PDB file of C-alpha atoms in Angstrom:
ATOM      1  CA  MET A 123    -119.432  19.249-153.638  1.00  0.00           C
ATOM      2  CA  ASN A 124    -116.433  18.862-155.965  1.00  0.00           C
ATOM      3  CA  SER A 125    -113.608  16.356-156.032  1.00  0.00           C
ATOM      4  CA  PHE A 126    -111.373  18.666-153.979  1.00  0.00           C
ATOM      5  CA  GLN A 127    -113.718  18.181-151.013  1.00  0.00           C
ATOM      6  CA  ILE A 128    -114.124  14.419-151.009  1.00  0.00           C
ATOM      7  CA  THR A 129    -111.172  13.571-148.789  1.00  0.00           C
ATOM      8  CA  SER A 130    -109.191  15.307-146.073  1.00  0.00           C
ATOM      9  CA  ASP A 131    -106.094  14.598-148.167  1.00  0.00           C
ATOM     10  CA  ILE A 132    -107.253  17.113-150.749  1.00  0.00           C
ATOM     11  CA  GLN A 133    -105.173  19.871-149.209  1.00  0.00           C
ATOM     12  CA  GLY A 134    -102.214  17.715-150.087  1.00  0.00           C
ATOM     13  CA  MET A 135    -103.387  17.537-153.699  1.00  0.00           C
ATOM     14  CA  ASP A 136    -103.863  21.301-153.853  1.00  0.00           C
ATOM     15  CA  ALA A 137    -100.326  21.799-152.599  1.00  0.00           C
ATOM     16  CA  ALA A 138     -99.003  19.129-154.965  1.00  0.00           C
ATOM     17  CA  SER A 139    -100.693  20.818-157.919  1.00  0.00           C
ATOM     18  CA  LYS A 140     -99.089  24.146-157.096  1.00  0.00           C
ATOM     19  CA  GLU A 141     -95.686  22.512-156.618  1.00  0.00           C
ATOM     20  CA  ILE A 142     -95.965  20.829-160.021  1.00  0.00           C
ATOM     21  CA  LEU A 143     -96.768  24.171-161.649  1.00  0.00           C
ATOM     22  CA  LYS A 144     -93.477  25.559-160.325  1.00  0.00           C
ATOM     23  CA  ASN A 145     -91.500  23.212-162.579  1.00  0.00           C
ATOM     24  CA  LYS A 146     -90.081  24.678-165.778  1.00  0.00           C
ATOM     25  CA  GLU A 147     -91.170  21.589-167.733  1.00  0.00           C
ATOM     26  CA  VAL A 148     -94.809  22.269-166.845  1.00  0.00           C
ATOM     27  CA  LEU A 149     -94.576  26.045-167.251  1.00  0.00           C
ATOM     28  CA  ALA A 150     -93.050  25.636-170.712  1.00  0.00           C
ATOM     29  CA  VAL A 151     -96.112  23.747-171.983  1.00  0.00           C
ATOM     30  CA  ILE A 152     -98.428  26.481-170.695  1.00  0.00           C
ATOM     31  CA  LEU A 153     -96.306  29.353-172.020  1.00  0.00           C
ATOM     32  CA  LYS A 154     -95.977  27.828-175.460  1.00  0.00           C
ATOM     33  CA  GLY A 155     -99.755  27.493-175.619  1.00  0.00           C
ATOM     34  CA  VAL A 156    -100.733  31.063-174.698  1.00  0.00           C
ATOM     35  CA  VAL A 157     -97.747  33.441-174.808  1.00  0.00           C
ATOM     36  CA  ALA A 158     -97.404  34.920-178.302  1.00  0.00           C
ATOM     37  CA  GLU A 159     -93.675  35.553-177.904  1.00  0.00           C
ATOM     38  CA  TYR A 160     -93.041  31.809-177.418  1.00  0.00           C
ATOM     39  CA  ARG A 161     -95.311  30.219-180.022  1.00  0.00           C
ATOM     40  CA  THR A 162     -92.483  29.348-182.456  1.00  0.00           C
ATOM     41  CA  TYR A 163     -90.030  28.051-179.854  1.00  0.00           C
ATOM     42  CA  THR A 164     -89.483  24.505-178.594  1.00  0.00           C
ATOM     43  CA  LEU A 165     -90.340  23.492-175.048  1.00  0.00           C
ATOM     44  CA  GLN A 166     -86.656  23.186-174.209  1.00  0.00           C
ATOM     45  CA  GLU A 167     -85.947  26.682-175.525  1.00  0.00           C
ATOM     46  CA  ILE A 168     -88.799  28.090-173.450  1.00  0.00           C
ATOM     47  CA  MET A 169     -87.462  26.293-170.366  1.00  0.00           C
ATOM     48  CA  ASP A 170     -84.144  28.045-170.950  1.00  0.00           C
ATOM     49  CA  PHE A 171     -85.917  31.417-171.140  1.00  0.00           C
ATOM     50  CA  ILE A 172     -87.521  30.993-167.693  1.00  0.00           C
ATOM     51  CA  GLU A 173     -85.582  32.550-164.820  1.00  0.00           C
ATOM     52  CA  ALA A 174     -85.797  29.626-162.391  1.00  0.00           C
ATOM     53  CA  ASP A 175     -84.673  31.660-159.371  1.00  0.00           C
ATOM     54  CA  SER A 176     -87.564  34.092-159.888  1.00  0.00           C
ATOM     55  CA  ILE A 177     -90.347  31.514-159.449  1.00  0.00           C
ATOM     56  CA  THR A 178     -92.270  32.312-156.281  1.00  0.00           C
ATOM     57  CA  SER A 179     -95.751  32.150-154.784  1.00  0.00           C
ATOM     58  CA  GLU A 180     -95.008  34.669-152.028  1.00  0.00           C
ATOM     59  CA  ASP A 181     -95.251  38.020-153.851  1.00  0.00           C
ATOM     60  CA  ASP A 182     -97.942  40.425-152.684  1.00  0.00           C
ATOM     61  CA  VAL A 183    -100.349  42.015-155.133  1.00  0.00           C
ATOM     62  CA  THR A 184    -101.097  45.004-152.941  1.00  0.00           C
ATOM     63  CA  THR A 185     -99.743  48.482-153.752  1.00  0.00           C
ATOM     64  CA  GLY A 186     -96.143  48.960-152.706  1.00  0.00           C
ATOM     65  CA  ARG A 187     -95.757  45.340-151.649  1.00  0.00           C
ATOM     66  CA  THR A 188     -95.448  43.434-154.925  1.00  0.00           C
ATOM     67  CA  ASN A 189     -91.664  43.249-154.451  1.00  0.00           C
ATOM     68  CA  THR A 190     -91.739  43.298-150.645  1.00  0.00           C
ATOM     69  CA  ARG A 191     -88.572  41.295-150.187  1.00  0.00           C
ATOM     70  CA  ILE A 192     -86.636  43.847-152.242  1.00  0.00           C
ATOM     71  CA  GLN A 193     -88.363  47.165-151.676  1.00  0.00           C
ATOM     72  CA  GLY A 194     -89.773  46.832-148.176  1.00  0.00           C
ATOM     73  CA  GLU A 195     -92.943  48.578-147.013  1.00  0.00           C
ATOM     74  CA  ASN A 196     -94.440  51.542-148.839  1.00  0.00           C
ATOM     75  CA  ILE A 197     -96.113  54.304-146.842  1.00  0.00           C
ATOM     76  CA  GLU A 198     -98.845  54.594-149.472  1.00  0.00           C
ATOM     77  CA  PHE A 199     -99.933  51.032-148.629  1.00  0.00           C
ATOM     78  CA  VAL A 200    -100.390  51.964-144.978  1.00  0.00           C
ATOM     79  CA  GLN A 201    -102.361  55.095-145.791  1.00  0.00           C
ATOM     80  CA  LEU A 202    -104.674  53.437-148.303  1.00  0.00           C
ATOM     81  CA  ASN A 203    -105.277  50.543-145.914  1.00  0.00           C
ATOM     82  CA  GLU A 204    -105.785  48.193-148.849  1.00  0.00           C
ATOM     83  CA  LYS A 205    -106.465  44.497-148.466  1.00  0.00           C
ATOM     84  CA  THR A 206    -103.381  42.331-149.001  1.00  0.00           C
ATOM     85  CA  SER A 207    -103.574  39.465-151.501  1.00  0.00           C
ATOM     86  CA  ASN A 208    -100.903  37.330-153.121  1.00  0.00           C
ATOM     87  CA  PHE A 209    -100.009  36.204-156.605  1.00  0.00           C
ATOM     88  CA  ASP A 210    -100.299  32.404-156.831  1.00  0.00           C
ATOM     89  CA  LEU A 211     -97.193  31.907-158.969  1.00  0.00           C
ATOM     90  CA  ARG A 212     -95.093  34.756-160.338  1.00  0.00           C
ATOM     91  CA  PHE A 213     -91.835  34.668-162.291  1.00  0.00           C
ATOM     92  CA  THR A 214     -89.837  36.390-165.016  1.00  0.00           C
ATOM     93  CA  SER A 215     -88.900  34.896-168.364  1.00  0.00           C
ATOM     94  CA  ARG A 216     -86.671  36.259-171.116  1.00  0.00           C
ATOM     95  CA  ASN A 217     -88.394  37.931-174.042  1.00  0.00           C
ATOM     96  CA  PRO A 218     -86.850  36.323-177.155  1.00  0.00           C
ATOM     97  CA  LEU A 219     -88.099  39.168-179.366  1.00  0.00           C
ATOM     98  CA  GLN A 220     -85.837  41.717-177.663  1.00  0.00           C
ATOM     99  CA  SER A 221     -83.422  43.846-179.638  1.00  0.00           C
ATOM    100  CA  GLY A 222     -80.050  45.047-178.420  1.00  0.00           C
ATOM    101  CA  GLU A 223     -77.734  43.666-175.760  1.00  0.00           C
ATOM    102  CA  VAL A 224     -79.848  44.525-172.713  1.00  0.00           C
ATOM    103  CA  GLN A 225     -81.999  41.573-171.615  1.00  0.00           C
ATOM    104  CA  ILE A 226     -85.729  42.234-171.635  1.00  0.00           C
ATOM    105  CA  ASN A 227     -88.046  40.052-169.571  1.00  0.00           C
ATOM    106  CA  LEU A 228     -91.681  39.073-169.520  1.00  0.00           C
ATOM    107  CA  HIS A 229     -93.307  39.247-166.093  1.00  0.00           C
ATOM    108  CA  ILE A 230     -95.689  36.302-165.772  1.00  0.00           C
ATOM    109  CA  ASP A 231     -98.361  35.631-163.165  1.00  0.00           C
ATOM    110  CA  LEU A 232     -99.990  32.167-163.210  1.00  0.00           C
ATOM    111  CA  GLU A 233    -103.264  31.844-161.278  1.00  0.00           C
ATOM    112  CA  PRO A 234    -104.888  28.387-160.840  1.00  0.00           C
ATOM    113  CA  GLN A 235    -108.518  29.167-159.941  1.00  0.00           C
ATOM    114  CA  LYS A 236    -110.983  26.548-158.675  1.00  0.00           C
ATOM    115  CA  ASN A 237    -114.074  28.722-159.008  1.00  0.00           C
ATOM    116  CA  TYR A 238    -114.697  30.534-162.300  1.00  0.00           C
ATOM    117  CA  ARG A 239    -117.559  32.463-160.684  1.00  0.00           C
ATOM    118  CA  PRO A 240    -116.357  33.547-157.225  1.00  0.00           C
ATOM    119  CA  GLY A 241    -118.801  36.468-157.062  1.00  0.00           C
ATOM    120  CA  TYR A 242    -116.950  38.868-159.364  1.00  0.00           C
ATOM    121  CA  PRO A 243    -115.630  38.746-162.950  1.00  0.00           C
ATOM    122  CA  ILE A 244    -112.295  36.949-163.166  1.00  0.00           C
ATOM    123  CA  GLU A 245    -111.348  39.384-165.966  1.00  0.00           C
ATOM    124  CA  LYS A 246    -111.454  42.371-163.601  1.00  0.00           C
ATOM    125  CA  ARG A 247    -109.262  40.636-161.041  1.00  0.00           C
ATOM    126  CA  GLY A 248    -106.812  39.646-163.766  1.00  0.00           C
ATOM    127  CA  ILE A 249    -106.538  43.221-165.025  1.00  0.00           C
ATOM    128  CA  TYR A 250    -106.019  44.420-161.453  1.00  0.00           C
ATOM    129  CA  TYR A 251    -103.152  41.928-161.008  1.00  0.00           C
ATOM    130  CA  LEU A 252    -101.622  43.086-164.290  1.00  0.00           C
ATOM    131  CA  ALA A 253    -101.726  46.700-163.149  1.00  0.00           C
ATOM    132  CA  ARG A 254     -99.986  45.768-159.903  1.00  0.00           C
ATOM    133  CA  SER A 255     -97.382  43.727-161.738  1.00  0.00           C
ATOM    134  CA  LEU A 256     -96.623  46.602-164.120  1.00  0.00           C
ATOM    135  CA  GLY A 257     -96.509  49.231-161.379  1.00  0.00           C
ATOM    136  CA  SER A 258     -94.191  47.128-159.218  1.00  0.00           C
ATOM    137  CA  GLN A 259     -91.426  47.440-161.832  1.00  0.00           C
ATOM    138  CA  LEU A 260     -90.885  51.136-161.096  1.00  0.00           C
ATOM    139  CA  SER A 261     -88.390  51.722-158.329  1.00  0.00           C
ATOM    140  CA  VAL A 262     -89.606  53.570-155.222  1.00  0.00           C
ATOM    141  CA  ALA A 263     -86.055  53.959-153.940  1.00  0.00           C
ATOM    142  CA  THR A 264     -85.120  56.803-156.296  1.00  0.00           C
ATOM    143  CA  GLU A 265     -86.771  60.056-157.277  1.00  0.00           C
ATOM    144  CA  ARG A 266     -86.442  59.360-161.013  1.00  0.00           C
ATOM    145  CA  THR A 267     -89.158  57.299-162.670  1.00  0.00           C
ATOM    146  CA  ASP A 268     -88.016  55.565-165.861  1.00  0.00           C
ATOM    147  CA  TYR A 269     -91.169  54.530-167.715  1.00  0.00           C
ATOM    148  CA  SER A 270     -89.105  53.342-170.670  1.00  0.00           C
ATOM    149  CA  SER A 271     -87.874  50.440-168.536  1.00  0.00           C
ATOM    150  CA  LEU A 272     -91.351  48.909-168.152  1.00  0.00           C
ATOM    151  CA  GLU A 273     -91.578  45.328-169.432  1.00  0.00           C
ATOM    152  CA  LYS A 274     -94.593  43.344-170.640  1.00  0.00           C
ATOM    153  CA  CYS A 275     -96.769  41.506-168.094  1.00  0.00           C
ATOM    154  CA  TYR A 276     -98.880  38.385-168.539  1.00  0.00           C
ATOM    155  CA  SER A 277    -101.582  37.164-166.172  1.00  0.00           C
ATOM    156  CA  ILE A 278    -102.713  33.609-166.989  1.00  0.00           C
ATOM    157  CA  TRP A 279    -105.782  32.237-165.206  1.00  0.00           C
ATOM    158  CA  ILE A 280    -106.656  28.542-165.316  1.00  0.00           C
ATOM    159  CA  CYS A 281    -110.235  28.070-164.078  1.00  0.00           C
ATOM    160  CA  ARG A 282    -111.514  24.634-163.178  1.00  0.00           C
ATOM    161  CA  ASP A 283    -115.006  24.599-161.628  1.00  0.00           C
ATOM    162  CA  HIS A 284    -118.405  26.287-162.078  1.00  0.00           C
ATOM    163  CA  ILE A 285    -117.957  26.967-165.783  1.00  0.00           C
ATOM    164  CA  PRO A 286    -121.068  27.077-168.021  1.00  0.00           C
ATOM    165  CA  LYS A 287    -121.167  24.062-170.326  1.00  0.00           C
ATOM    166  CA  GLU A 288    -121.008  26.186-173.472  1.00  0.00           C
ATOM    167  CA  GLU A 289    -117.822  27.905-172.210  1.00  0.00           C
ATOM    168  CA  GLN A 290    -115.948  24.782-171.110  1.00  0.00           C
ATOM    169  CA  TYR A 291    -112.545  24.207-172.693  1.00  0.00           C
ATOM    170  CA  SER A 292    -112.220  27.694-174.097  1.00  0.00           C
ATOM    171  CA  ILE A 293    -109.473  30.339-173.938  1.00  0.00           C
ATOM    172  CA  SER A 294    -109.875  34.122-174.076  1.00  0.00           C
ATOM    173  CA  TYR A 295    -107.104  36.660-174.716  1.00  0.00           C
ATOM    174  CA  TYR A 296    -107.196  40.334-173.689  1.00  0.00           C
ATOM    175  CA  GLU A 297    -104.525  42.813-174.796  1.00  0.00           C
ATOM    176  CA  MET A 298    -103.908  46.527-175.149  1.00  0.00           C
ATOM    177  CA  GLN A 299    -104.418  47.794-178.694  1.00  0.00           C
ATOM    178  CA  ASN A 300    -104.114  51.040-180.607  1.00  0.00           C
ATOM    179  CA  VAL A 301    -107.673  51.198-181.949  1.00  0.00           C
ATOM    180  CA  GLN A 302    -107.732  54.603-183.668  1.00  0.00           C
ATOM    181  CA  ASN A 303    -105.409  57.351-184.924  1.00  0.00           C
ATOM    182  CA  SER A 304    -106.118  60.822-186.262  1.00  0.00           C
ATOM    183  CA  GLY A 305    -103.501  62.487-188.427  1.00  0.00           C
ATOM    184  CA  GLU A 306    -100.035  61.264-189.342  1.00  0.00           C
ATOM    185  CA  CYS A 307     -98.733  59.029-186.583  1.00  0.00           C
ATOM    186  CA  ARG A 308     -97.265  55.563-186.309  1.00  0.00           C
ATOM    187  CA  PRO A 309     -97.407  54.329-182.688  1.00  0.00           C
ATOM    188  CA  ARG A 310     -94.941  51.538-181.991  1.00  0.00           C
ATOM    189  CA  LYS A 311     -96.650  48.435-180.634  1.00  0.00           C
ATOM    190  CA  GLU A 312     -93.785  47.675-178.254  1.00  0.00           C
ATOM    191  CA  ASP A 313     -94.456  51.012-176.501  1.00  0.00           C
ATOM    192  CA  TYR A 314     -97.995  50.104-175.404  1.00  0.00           C
ATOM    193  CA  ASP A 315     -98.203  46.310-175.653  1.00  0.00           C
ATOM    194  CA  LEU A 316     -97.521  45.859-171.936  1.00  0.00           C
ATOM    195  CA  LEU A 317    -100.539  43.987-170.538  1.00  0.00           C
ATOM    196  CA  SER A 318    -101.873  40.613-171.643  1.00  0.00           C
ATOM    197  CA  LEU A 319    -104.591  38.658-169.825  1.00  0.00           C
ATOM    198  CA  VAL A 320    -105.376  35.010-170.621  1.00  0.00           C
ATOM    199  CA  ILE A 321    -108.417  33.173-169.214  1.00  0.00           C
ATOM    200  CA  ILE A 322    -108.398  29.379-169.643  1.00  0.00           C
ATOM    201  CA  ARG A 323    -111.630  27.548-168.797  1.00  0.00           C
ATOM    202  CA  LEU A 324    -111.727  23.807-168.135  1.00  0.00           C
ATOM    203  CA  GLY A 325    -114.898  22.575-166.389  1.00  0.00           C
ATOM    204  CA  SER A 326    -114.918  18.762-166.732  1.00  0.00           C
ATOM    205  CA  PRO A 327    -112.399  15.892-166.892  1.00  0.00           C
ATOM    206  CA  GLU A 328    -113.073  15.145-170.540  1.00  0.00           C
ATOM    207  CA  CYS A 329    -111.342  17.481-173.006  1.00  0.00           C
ATOM    208  CA  PRO A 330    -113.515  17.561-176.159  1.00  0.00           C
ATOM    209  CA  LYS A 331    -110.984  19.437-178.297  1.00  0.00           C
ATOM    210  CA  LYS A 332    -107.783  18.297-179.956  1.00  0.00           C
ATOM    211  CA  ASP A 333    -105.638  20.951-178.359  1.00  0.00           C
ATOM    212  CA  ASP A 334    -102.268  20.179-176.755  1.00  0.00           C
ATOM    213  CA  LEU A 335    -102.509  22.760-173.988  1.00  0.00           C
ATOM    214  CA  LEU A 336    -106.090  21.924-173.009  1.00  0.00           C
ATOM    215  CA  GLU A 337    -105.356  18.192-173.018  1.00  0.00           C
ATOM    216  CA  PHE A 338    -102.320  18.752-170.798  1.00  0.00           C
ATOM    217  CA  LEU A 339    -104.173  21.005-168.344  1.00  0.00           C
ATOM    218  CA  SER A 340    -107.098  18.585-168.230  1.00  0.00           C
ATOM    219  CA  ALA A 341    -104.705  15.895-167.013  1.00  0.00           C
ATOM    220  CA  ILE A 342    -103.002  18.156-164.447  1.00  0.00           C
ATOM    221  CA  PHE A 343    -106.250  19.462-162.975  1.00  0.00           C
ATOM    222  CA  TYR A 344    -108.122  16.132-163.030  1.00  0.00           C
ATOM    223  CA  PRO A 345    -105.435  13.632-161.900  1.00  0.00           C
ATOM    224  CA  HIS A 346    -107.969  10.907-161.060  1.00  0.00           C
ATOM    225  CA  LYS A 347    -108.311  10.078-164.777  1.00  0.00           C
ATOM    226  CA  LYS A 348    -106.920   6.692-165.740  1.00  0.00           C
ATOM    227  CA  ASP A 349    -104.802   8.125-168.568  1.00  0.00           C
ATOM    228  CA  PHE A 350    -103.260  10.806-166.320  1.00  0.00           C
ATOM    229  CA  LEU A 351     -99.655   9.579-166.489  1.00  0.00           C
ATOM    230  CA  ASP A 352     -99.821   8.715-170.188  1.00  0.00           C
ATOM    231  CA  THR A 353    -101.082  12.194-171.036  1.00  0.00           C
ATOM    232  CA  VAL A 354     -98.506  14.016-168.915  1.00  0.00           C
ATOM    233  CA  GLN A 355     -95.660  11.965-170.391  1.00  0.00           C
ATOM    234  CA  LYS A 356     -96.664  13.078-173.894  1.00  0.00           C
ATOM    235  CA  TYR A 357     -95.496  16.582-172.986  1.00  0.00           C
ATOM    236  CA  ILE A 358     -92.848  16.120-170.293  1.00  0.00           C
ATOM    237  CA  ASP A 359     -89.552  14.250-170.458  1.00  0.00           C
ATOM    238  CA  PHE A 360     -88.800  13.058-166.924  1.00  0.00           C
ATOM    239  CA  SER A 361     -85.319  11.734-167.759  1.00  0.00           C
ATOM    240  CA  HIS A 362     -83.639  14.849-166.338  1.00  0.00           C
ATOM    241  CA  ASN A 363     -86.011  15.560-163.463  1.00  0.00           C
ATOM    242  CA  GLU A 364     -86.612  12.636-161.119  1.00  0.00           C
ATOM    243  CA  GLU A 365     -88.137  14.911-158.480  1.00  0.00           C
ATOM    244  CA  LEU A 366     -90.840  16.030-160.893  1.00  0.00           C
ATOM    245  CA  LYS A 367     -91.526  12.409-161.776  1.00  0.00           C
ATOM    246  CA  LYS A 368     -92.061  11.643-158.087  1.00  0.00           C
ATOM    247  CA  GLU A 369     -94.412  14.618-157.708  1.00  0.00           C
ATOM    248  CA  VAL A 370     -96.451  13.554-160.723  1.00  0.00           C
ATOM    249  CA  SER A 371     -96.599   9.963-159.480  1.00  0.00           C
ATOM    250  CA  TYR A 372     -97.781  11.225-156.097  1.00  0.00           C
ATOM    251  CA  MET A 373    -100.565  13.227-157.756  1.00  0.00           C
ATOM    252  CA  ASP A 374    -101.579  10.166-159.766  1.00  0.00           C
ATOM    253  CA  GLY A 375    -101.797   7.999-156.640  1.00  0.00           C
ATOM    254  CA  LEU A 376    -103.652  10.659-154.673  1.00  0.00           C
ATOM    255  CA  GLY A 377    -106.032  11.276-157.548  1.00  0.00           C
ATOM    256  CA  MET A 378    -106.917   7.598-157.837  1.00  0.00           C
ATOM    257  CA  SER A 379    -107.353   7.417-154.072  1.00  0.00           C
ATOM    258  CA  ILE A 380    -109.868  10.248-154.269  1.00  0.00           C
ATOM    259  CA  LEU A 381    -111.703   8.466-157.085  1.00  0.00           C
ATOM    260  CA  GLU A 382    -111.898   5.245-155.070  1.00  0.00           C
ATOM    261  CA  GLN A 383    -113.082   7.067-151.961  1.00  0.00           C
ATOM    262  CA  GLY A 384    -115.631   8.916-154.075  1.00  0.00           C
ATOM    263  CA  ILE A 385    -116.966   5.619-155.408  1.00  0.00           C
ATOM    264  CA  GLU A 386    -117.151   4.176-151.889  1.00  0.00           C
ATOM    265  CA  ARG A 387    -118.918   7.265-150.574  1.00  0.00           C
ATOM    266  CA  GLY A 388    -121.317   7.223-153.494  1.00  0.00           C
ATOM    267  CA  ILE A 389    -122.201   3.592-152.792  1.00  0.00           C
ATOM    268  CA  GLU A 390    -122.551   4.237-149.046  1.00  0.00           C
ATOM    269  CA  GLN A 391    -124.787   7.259-149.537  1.00  0.00           C
ATOM    270  CA  GLY A 392    -126.786   5.406-152.164  1.00  0.00           C
ATOM    271  CA  ILE A 393    -127.316   2.447-149.840  1.00  0.00           C
ATOM    272  CA  GLU A 394    -128.322   4.731-146.961  1.00  0.00           C
ATOM    273  CA  ARG A 395    -130.860   6.575-149.073  1.00  0.00           C
ATOM    274  CA  GLY A 396    -132.010   3.314-150.649  1.00  0.00           C
ATOM    275  CA  ILE A 397    -132.616   1.677-147.260  1.00  0.00           C
ATOM    276  CA  GLU A 398    -134.511   4.691-145.945  1.00  0.00           C
ATOM    277  CA  GLN A 399    -136.843   4.851-148.923  1.00  0.00           C
ATOM    278  CA  GLY A 400    -136.773   1.119-149.550  1.00  0.00           C
ATOM    279  CA  ILE A 401    -138.366   0.332-146.202  1.00  0.00           C
ATOM    280  CA  GLU A 402    -141.244   2.640-147.001  1.00  0.00           C
ATOM    281  CA  GLU A 403    -141.697   1.989-150.698  1.00  0.00           C
ATOM    282  CA  GLY A 404    -140.439  -1.516-151.289  1.00  0.00           C
ATOM    283  CA  LEU A 405    -137.072  -3.153-151.874  1.00  0.00           C
ATOM    284  CA  GLU A 406    -137.173  -2.762-155.655  1.00  0.00           C
ATOM    285  CA  ARG A 407    -137.636   0.990-155.478  1.00  0.00           C
ATOM    286  CA  GLY A 408    -135.019   1.164-152.734  1.00  0.00           C
ATOM    287  CA  ARG A 409    -132.498  -0.472-155.041  1.00  0.00           C
ATOM    288  CA  ALA A 410    -133.376   2.040-157.751  1.00  0.00           C
ATOM    289  CA  VAL A 411    -132.838   4.934-155.366  1.00  0.00           C
ATOM    290  CA  GLN A 412    -129.479   3.435-154.397  1.00  0.00           C
ATOM    291  CA  ILE A 413    -128.343   3.265-158.018  1.00  0.00           C
ATOM    292  CA  VAL A 414    -129.455   6.823-158.838  1.00  0.00           C
ATOM    293  CA  ALA A 415    -127.894   8.288-155.692  1.00  0.00           C
ATOM    294  CA  SER A 416    -124.591   6.469-156.241  1.00  0.00           C
ATOM    295  CA  VAL A 417    -124.262   7.541-159.875  1.00  0.00           C
ATOM    296  CA  ASN A 418    -125.343  11.142-159.211  1.00  0.00           C
ATOM    297  CA  ASN A 419    -122.891  11.454-156.334  1.00  0.00           C
ATOM    298  CA  LEU A 420    -119.979  10.423-158.553  1.00  0.00           C
ATOM    299  CA  MET A 421    -121.072  12.753-161.340  1.00  0.00           C
ATOM    300  CA  GLU A 422    -121.337  15.724-158.974  1.00  0.00           C
ATOM    301  CA  SER A 423    -118.287  15.094-156.793  1.00  0.00           C
ATOM    302  CA  LEU A 424    -115.779  13.954-159.416  1.00  0.00           C
ATOM    303  CA  HIS A 425    -117.189  15.674-162.499  1.00  0.00           C
ATOM    304  CA  LEU A 426    -117.550  12.276-164.187  1.00  0.00           C
ATOM    305  CA  THR A 427    -119.765  11.775-167.194  1.00  0.00           C
ATOM    306  CA  LEU A 428    -122.848   9.596-166.809  1.00  0.00           C
ATOM    307  CA  GLN A 429    -121.123   6.854-168.796  1.00  0.00           C
ATOM    308  CA  ASP A 430    -117.953   6.924-166.669  1.00  0.00           C
ATOM    309  CA  ALA A 431    -119.907   7.030-163.391  1.00  0.00           C
ATOM    310  CA  CYS A 432    -121.931   3.983-164.421  1.00  0.00           C
ATOM    311  CA  LYS A 433    -118.762   2.189-165.509  1.00  0.00           C
ATOM    312  CA  ALA A 434    -117.037   2.945-162.185  1.00  0.00           C
ATOM    313  CA  LEU A 435    -119.952   1.323-160.358  1.00  0.00           C
ATOM    314  CA  GLY A 436    -120.170  -1.641-162.721  1.00  0.00           C
ATOM    315  CA  LEU A 437    -123.519  -0.571-164.157  1.00  0.00           C
ATOM    316  CA  GLN A 438    -124.925  -0.253-167.649  1.00  0.00           C
ATOM    317  CA  GLN A 439    -126.213   3.190-168.542  1.00  0.00           C
ATOM    318  CA  LYS A 440    -129.605   1.665-169.289  1.00  0.00           C
ATOM    319  CA  ASP A 441    -129.725   0.344-165.703  1.00  0.00           C
ATOM    320  CA  TYR A 442    -129.308   3.870-164.394  1.00  0.00           C
ATOM    321  CA  GLU A 443    -131.955   5.244-166.733  1.00  0.00           C
ATOM    322  CA  LYS A 444    -134.404   2.526-165.699  1.00  0.00           C
ATOM    323  CA  ALA A 445    -133.739   3.202-162.009  1.00  0.00           C
ATOM    324  CA  ARG A 446    -134.089   6.939-162.549  1.00  0.00           C
ATOM    325  CA  ASP A 447    -137.480   6.459-164.184  1.00  0.00           C
ATOM    326  CA  MET A 448    -138.628   4.333-161.251  1.00  0.00           C
ATOM    327  CA  THR A 449    -137.765   7.033-158.713  1.00  0.00           C
ATOM    328  CA  ARG A 450    -139.571   9.850-160.481  1.00  0.00           C
TER     329      ARG A 450
END
């Protein structure tokens, strides 16, 4: 069980999280952290680069349907009978490194992913999405294919759960490179640097690294933390976006509600288990079972550390350890 399953309201949190990610203020923090073209720009400048009207979560990934609302159906899709799947959040953003008067864009796909290990490598799915994003740029309405018009694509995956401890709070970058040349040739990087995959791994509420992006994402993806609002406000100025402020406040309230319900459920389950075993093995052991069950439930369901779970229940860590030893 994870914290997204504790309450029936969690679907509301999932939707709220996705809505928050659609805001340029939030996207700017993420893009500055992982998109090489934006590293030297301010958050406000990056917000200005983002094409707000292009932000959508309705684009199909499947062949011939990535730009469905513009291109319509493609007969190849029908013949291949491929499974349809959607990008989570896809938009275009101006490439500031362009030369000339013609605007060049970056095509960005943002994928919040609960499960880092869904049964297949996330990297392969990310590369597949990149291929679809690149291929969708070529018009199917004309006979002429202009490969020179292809623009760079980013696929950014933010994974939250089921991440090995040693990989938590890490980021991996995958790009196309010219690895070898024979003879006199000087390939231009801009002619092949078209696909960039970024895998961000979280895994627990506590961010152990002093990294702006990871700290920000830790707050967004674990809104039940007490410093949620303080952390978000370090990176976002709400003075010009009252709607975003309301959305963030809603996430904060919902996150704390989940925490409180998790604590209540942990206590209830601990008491139930404690009573069952306490009748058979004595009240003292029953109390120990209650403590262990309550703490373990919070640690598993809300990804809390042992120290935070004990604190939430008003216990000392030594009390938990003593109770744990009694139940072994």
